[in-house]
Amino acid sequence: MKEINRRRLVNNLRSYFSQPANVITVIFAVLLTVTVVFPLITLLVSSLRVNGNQEATYIGSGVVDGEWTLHHWKELLFAKEFNYAEIKFWKPLIESFFMALLACLVSVSFGGIVAWFITRSDMKGKKFISTIFTFPYIMPAWSMAIFWENFFKNTNVDNSMGILQSVTGICVPERFVYGLIPCAMCLGLHYAPFAYILIGGVLRNMDANLEEAATVLKASRMKILRRITLPIVMPALISTVLLVFSSSISSYTVPFFLNKSSIESGNNFISVSVQMRSLLNTGFTKGQGYVIAIVLMAFSIFILLVNNYMTGERKSFTTVTGKSGQVSLVKLGRARIPLTIVLMGISAFFAVMPLVSFAIESLLEVPGDFSTLTLRYWLSPEPFEGSYKGDTIGVLRSLIMWKSLGNSILLSTLVSILAGSFGILIGYAVARKRNSKLASLVSNLAFLPYLIPAMSFGAVYLALSYTKGFTWLDGSFFILLLVGTIKFIPFASRTGTSAMLQVSGEIEEASIIIGVPWWKRMTKVLFPIQKASFISGYLLPFISCMRELSLFVLLAASYTTIVTTLLQEFSRTGMTQSANAVNLLIIVIVLIVQFIVNKITGASIDKGVGGN
């Protein structure tokens, strides 16, 4: 009997693993558990243990390395001595909360208004506005922050002039240059295209019969907007607010570049993510940094769960099943041309002026003084003080810059290959076994890194690199590759799953009947059919990785410097011209790759909105 059961088990296993989708599902269930779940557990454990001898000395009372403790949680959240908890956690968290709230207001208002004009009015130049309006979202968030500083800095709050002061002589107050308000404005402007895409897509596809019926009943335009249009776009509005809020409250790069405010002026601003990095950078308070990482992760996951609940399939916002092919555009009349000029001007300003400002600032010996134009910071062979092996001031002749750029391109290429390939395999397995619990688990595990803020995810692997048996990861190129691949798998896996679900199983079944092996079915049949989607699954991780800073800032060592961490170092040490030059290079590379993606795949993130 035992022999029969054993043979039956062997036959069942052989039959199960004879299907490639089952093999892929099992492999990725194990792989994602090891690379996502295990590091998260390590982070939680690290927040409850003493992390090193320095931290043990800081805690005192005979505490030793590795000992279990609640000290990190208690001190960070509740310590009253010297207002420690308030200064280190609660004040940054509250200020980050208001920063995210204001960013939501800016992004939803700006993006929603532009989406309405593009989809519901007879405005001219829609295609031009629709295209350039998405530029700030394609560019890294910190590029908007550097542009903001370049434009508004002045001699009243800094030692140099910005573009506004040099052209007009106007000096804005410090609160409008550094601190909470500019951080919120930059984040809001960065995510405004995101709001435009979501809200505009709904407006473009909504049933126009409702508005037409209301017009026939003599309802005013404002009443139609309030009672019909807004309720229909509410799901997109809720998603935009929650996702922008979640991304903004955990933002690191924008507050890093715009947190130069001073205590003397009463404008001392520091975000919770910048505070987290400060705590993690010292050997005495790593555990408290891990606590903030956990809080931010829990916050983001909670917000996204709320978003899923409020806009889930059980919540129906549909009022009719039909769709009118005719959309009655609001006629702007005499305001058509002025409004078109204003929207074109604003969109072009935030799309083009950042690039212009980076180019100008990289060419000025004295910031704001156009009489000091020079190519020194691009081409000079002259070494700068404290340089690495006689490195030059000119970024195009800098050994460090080329090494960092090479590391970034290599890292982004490998991440795109791994994340893209894994995404296709996961998509294939999930599509073929979508009723399987194991396939559902793999799909959820592959999406989980998306729910975790980038810097918190970096902190997850930082904690792992300090764990016994994994110290070889600390500062290595491999840890950057591993973190980048896992973090960007959600993009590739969702693209792969969507593409595979569109392909009928009959196509693969026909290949199986004639004896085509699985690898040939993938490369000769399935891949060519969905080539555009799969290529997007490779190139999107490349673009995202190339411009990423928050994810790698805690992990990149001096010998694995990438171009974004070099940019941060130039900015931190006051080498603003070099920082602007490197920033311009990064954005140009990202835009070129984005252009290639568009030409190869035909994809464009503004196509769902329109703009004829």
JSON list of N, CA and C in Angstrom, two decimals, residues 68-102:
[
{"chain": "A", "resi": 68, "resn": "TRP", "atom": "N", "xyz": [17.25, 41.36, 22.37]},
{"chain": "A", "resi": 68, "resn": "TRP", "atom": "CA", "xyz": [15.91, 41.84, 22.09]},
{"chain": "A", "resi": 68, "resn": "TRP", "atom": "C", "xyz": [15.62, 43.09, 22.94]},
{"chain": "A", "resi": 69, "resn": "THR", "atom": "N", "xyz": [14.96, 44.07, 22.31]},
{"chain": "A", "resi": 69, "resn": "THR", "atom": "CA", "xyz": [14.66, 45.31, 23.03]},
{"chain": "A", "resi": 69, "resn": "THR", "atom": "C", "xyz": [13.51, 46.06, 22.36]},
{"chain": "A", "resi": 70, "resn": "LEU", "atom": "N", "xyz": [12.76, 46.79, 23.16]},
{"chain": "A", "resi": 70, "resn": "LEU", "atom": "CA", "xyz": [11.73, 47.70, 22.65]},
{"chain": "A", "resi": 70, "resn": "LEU", "atom": "C", "xyz": [12.20, 49.16, 22.71]},
{"chain": "A", "resi": 71, "resn": "HIS", "atom": "N", "xyz": [13.50, 49.34, 22.99]},
{"chain": "A", "resi": 71, "resn": "HIS", "atom": "CA", "xyz": [14.05, 50.68, 23.21]},
{"chain": "A", "resi": 71, "resn": "HIS", "atom": "C", "xyz": [13.83, 51.58, 22.00]},
{"chain": "A", "resi": 72, "resn": "HIS", "atom": "N", "xyz": [14.06, 51.04, 20.78]},
{"chain": "A", "resi": 72, "resn": "HIS", "atom": "CA", "xyz": [13.95, 51.86, 19.57]},
{"chain": "A", "resi": 72, "resn": "HIS", "atom": "C", "xyz": [12.54, 52.43, 19.43]},
{"chain": "A", "resi": 73, "resn": "TRP", "atom": "N", "xyz": [11.54, 51.60, 19.64]},
{"chain": "A", "resi": 73, "resn": "TRP", "atom": "CA", "xyz": [10.15, 52.04, 19.51]},
{"chain": "A", "resi": 73, "resn": "TRP", "atom": "C", "xyz": [9.79, 53.03, 20.63]},
{"chain": "A", "resi": 74, "resn": "LYS", "atom": "N", "xyz": [10.18, 52.70, 21.84]},
{"chain": "A", "resi": 74, "resn": "LYS", "atom": "CA", "xyz": [9.82, 53.55, 22.99]},
{"chain": "A", "resi": 74, "resn": "LYS", "atom": "C", "xyz": [10.47, 54.92, 22.88]},
{"chain": "A", "resi": 75, "resn": "GLU", "atom": "N", "xyz": [11.77, 54.96, 22.57]},
{"chain": "A", "resi": 75, "resn": "GLU", "atom": "CA", "xyz": [12.47, 56.24, 22.54]},
{"chain": "A", "resi": 75, "resn": "GLU", "atom": "C", "xyz": [11.99, 57.11, 21.38]},
{"chain": "A", "resi": 76, "resn": "LEU", "atom": "N", "xyz": [11.85, 56.52, 20.20]},
{"chain": "A", "resi": 76, "resn": "LEU", "atom": "CA", "xyz": [11.47, 57.31, 19.03]},
{"chain": "A", "resi": 76, "resn": "LEU", "atom": "C", "xyz": [10.03, 57.82, 19.13]},
{"chain": "A", "resi": 77, "resn": "LEU", "atom": "N", "xyz": [9.13, 57.03, 19.67]},
{"chain": "A", "resi": 77, "resn": "LEU", "atom": "CA", "xyz": [7.72, 57.40, 19.69]},
{"chain": "A", "resi": 77, "resn": "LEU", "atom": "C", "xyz": [7.28, 58.11, 20.96]},
{"chain": "A", "resi": 78, "resn": "PHE", "atom": "N", "xyz": [8.01, 57.87, 22.09]},
{"chain": "A", "resi": 78, "resn": "PHE", "atom": "CA", "xyz": [7.48, 58.37, 23.37]},
{"chain": "A", "resi": 78, "resn": "PHE", "atom": "C", "xyz": [8.46, 59.14, 24.23]},
{"chain": "A", "resi": 79, "resn": "ALA", "atom": "N", "xyz": [9.76, 59.16, 23.90]},
{"chain": "A", "resi": 79, "resn": "ALA", "atom": "CA", "xyz": [10.74, 59.82, 24.76]},
{"chain": "A", "resi": 79, "resn": "ALA", "atom": "C", "xyz": [10.45, 61.32, 24.88]},
{"chain": "A", "resi": 80, "resn": "LYS", "atom": "N", "xyz": [10.34, 61.80, 26.14]},
{"chain": "A", "resi": 80, "resn": "LYS", "atom": "CA", "xyz": [10.02, 63.21, 26.38]},
{"chain": "A", "resi": 80, "resn": "LYS", "atom": "C", "xyz": [11.24, 64.04, 26.71]},
{"chain": "A", "resi": 81, "resn": "GLU", "atom": "N", "xyz": [12.33, 63.39, 27.12]},
{"chain": "A", "resi": 81, "resn": "GLU", "atom": "CA", "xyz": [13.53, 64.13, 27.48]},
{"chain": "A", "resi": 81, "resn": "GLU", "atom": "C", "xyz": [14.08, 64.87, 26.27]},
{"chain": "A", "resi": 82, "resn": "PHE", "atom": "N", "xyz": [14.33, 66.18, 26.44]},
{"chain": "A", "resi": 82, "resn": "PHE", "atom": "CA", "xyz": [14.79, 67.06, 25.35]},
{"chain": "A", "resi": 82, "resn": "PHE", "atom": "C", "xyz": [13.83, 67.06, 24.15]},
{"chain": "A", "resi": 83, "resn": "ASN", "atom": "N", "xyz": [12.56, 66.68, 24.41]},
{"chain": "A", "resi": 83, "resn": "ASN", "atom": "CA", "xyz": [11.55, 66.61, 23.34]},
{"chain": "A", "resi": 83, "resn": "ASN", "atom": "C", "xyz": [12.02, 65.70, 22.20]},
{"chain": "A", "resi": 84, "resn": "TYR", "atom": "N", "xyz": [12.69, 64.60, 22.58]},
{"chain": "A", "resi": 84, "resn": "TYR", "atom": "CA", "xyz": [13.33, 63.74, 21.58]},
{"chain": "A", "resi": 84, "resn": "TYR", "atom": "C", "xyz": [12.32, 63.17, 20.58]},
{"chain": "A", "resi": 85, "resn": "ALA", "atom": "N", "xyz": [11.24, 62.56, 21.08]},
{"chain": "A", "resi": 85, "resn": "ALA", "atom": "CA", "xyz": [10.26, 61.94, 20.19]},
{"chain": "A", "resi": 85, "resn": "ALA", "atom": "C", "xyz": [9.60, 62.98, 19.29]},
{"chain": "A", "resi": 86, "resn": "GLU", "atom": "N", "xyz": [9.32, 64.15, 19.85]},
{"chain": "A", "resi": 86, "resn": "GLU", "atom": "CA", "xyz": [8.68, 65.20, 19.06]},
{"chain": "A", "resi": 86, "resn": "GLU", "atom": "C", "xyz": [9.59, 65.68, 17.94]},
{"chain": "A", "resi": 87, "resn": "ILE", "atom": "N", "xyz": [10.88, 65.89, 18.25]},
{"chain": "A", "resi": 87, "resn": "ILE", "atom": "CA", "xyz": [11.82, 66.43, 17.28]},
{"chain": "A", "resi": 87, "resn": "ILE", "atom": "C", "xyz": [12.20, 65.39, 16.23]},
{"chain": "A", "resi": 88, "resn": "LYS", "atom": "N", "xyz": [12.43, 64.15, 16.67]},
{"chain": "A", "resi": 88, "resn": "LYS", "atom": "CA", "xyz": [12.94, 63.12, 15.77]},
{"chain": "A", "resi": 88, "resn": "LYS", "atom": "C", "xyz": [11.86, 62.40, 14.97]},
{"chain": "A", "resi": 89, "resn": "PHE", "atom": "N", "xyz": [10.62, 62.38, 15.48]},
{"chain": "A", "resi": 89, "resn": "PHE", "atom": "CA", "xyz": [9.59, 61.60, 14.78]},
{"chain": "A", "resi": 89, "resn": "PHE", "atom": "C", "xyz": [8.30, 62.37, 14.52]},
{"chain": "A", "resi": 90, "resn": "TRP", "atom": "N", "xyz": [7.67, 62.87, 15.58]},
{"chain": "A", "resi": 90, "resn": "TRP", "atom": "CA", "xyz": [6.33, 63.42, 15.42]},
{"chain": "A", "resi": 90, "resn": "TRP", "atom": "C", "xyz": [6.31, 64.70, 14.59]},
{"chain": "A", "resi": 91, "resn": "LYS", "atom": "N", "xyz": [7.25, 65.61, 14.82]},
{"chain": "A", "resi": 91, "resn": "LYS", "atom": "CA", "xyz": [7.28, 66.85, 14.04]},
{"chain": "A", "resi": 91, "resn": "LYS", "atom": "C", "xyz": [7.56, 66.57, 12.56]},
{"chain": "A", "resi": 92, "resn": "PRO", "atom": "N", "xyz": [8.59, 65.77, 12.22]},
{"chain": "A", "resi": 92, "resn": "PRO", "atom": "CA", "xyz": [8.79, 65.43, 10.80]},
{"chain": "A", "resi": 92, "resn": "PRO", "atom": "C", "xyz": [7.60, 64.71, 10.18]},
{"chain": "A", "resi": 93, "resn": "LEU", "atom": "N", "xyz": [6.96, 63.81, 10.95]},
{"chain": "A", "resi": 93, "resn": "LEU", "atom": "CA", "xyz": [5.81, 63.08, 10.42]},
{"chain": "A", "resi": 93, "resn": "LEU", "atom": "C", "xyz": [4.64, 64.02, 10.14]},
{"chain": "A", "resi": 94, "resn": "ILE", "atom": "N", "xyz": [4.36, 64.92, 11.08]},
{"chain": "A", "resi": 94, "resn": "ILE", "atom": "CA", "xyz": [3.24, 65.86, 10.91]},
{"chain": "A", "resi": 94, "resn": "ILE", "atom": "C", "xyz": [3.52, 66.81, 9.74]},
{"chain": "A", "resi": 95, "resn": "GLU", "atom": "N", "xyz": [4.75, 67.32, 9.66]},
{"chain": "A", "resi": 95, "resn": "GLU", "atom": "CA", "xyz": [5.07, 68.23, 8.57]},
{"chain": "A", "resi": 95, "resn": "GLU", "atom": "C", "xyz": [5.04, 67.50, 7.22]},
{"chain": "A", "resi": 96, "resn": "SER", "atom": "N", "xyz": [5.47, 66.25, 7.21]},
{"chain": "A", "resi": 96, "resn": "SER", "atom": "CA", "xyz": [5.39, 65.45, 5.98]},
{"chain": "A", "resi": 96, "resn": "SER", "atom": "C", "xyz": [3.93, 65.21, 5.60]},
{"chain": "A", "resi": 97, "resn": "PHE", "atom": "N", "xyz": [3.07, 65.04, 6.61]},
{"chain": "A", "resi": 97, "resn": "PHE", "atom": "CA", "xyz": [1.64, 64.86, 6.37]},
{"chain": "A", "resi": 97, "resn": "PHE", "atom": "C", "xyz": [1.06, 66.09, 5.67]},
{"chain": "A", "resi": 98, "resn": "PHE", "atom": "N", "xyz": [1.37, 67.28, 6.17]},
{"chain": "A", "resi": 98, "resn": "PHE", "atom": "CA", "xyz": [0.85, 68.50, 5.55]},
{"chain": "A", "resi": 98, "resn": "PHE", "atom": "C", "xyz": [1.49, 68.74, 4.18]},
{"chain": "A", "resi": 99, "resn": "MET", "atom": "N", "xyz": [2.74, 68.36, 4.02]},
{"chain": "A", "resi": 99, "resn": "MET", "atom": "CA", "xyz": [3.40, 68.47, 2.73]},
{"chain": "A", "resi": 99, "resn": "MET", "atom": "C", "xyz": [2.68, 67.60, 1.70]},
{"chain": "A", "resi": 100, "resn": "ALA", "atom": "N", "xyz": [2.34, 66.36, 2.08]},
{"chain": "A", "resi": 100, "resn": "ALA", "atom": "CA", "xyz": [1.64, 65.45, 1.18]},
{"chain": "A", "resi": 100, "resn": "ALA", "atom": "C", "xyz": [0.23, 65.95, 0.88]},
{"chain": "A", "resi": 101, "resn": "LEU", "atom": "N", "xyz": [-0.42, 66.51, 1.89]},
{"chain": "A", "resi": 101, "resn": "LEU", "atom": "CA", "xyz": [-1.79, 67.02, 1.71]},
{"chain": "A", "resi": 101, "resn": "LEU", "atom": "C", "xyz": [-1.80, 68.17, 0.70]},
{"chain": "A", "resi": 102, "resn": "LEU", "atom": "N", "xyz": [-0.85, 69.09, 0.84]},
{"chain": "A", "resi": 102, "resn": "LEU", "atom": "CA", "xyz": [-0.76, 70.22, -0.09]},
{"chain": "A", "resi": 102, "resn": "LEU", "atom": "C", "xyz": [-0.38, 69.74, -1.49]}
]
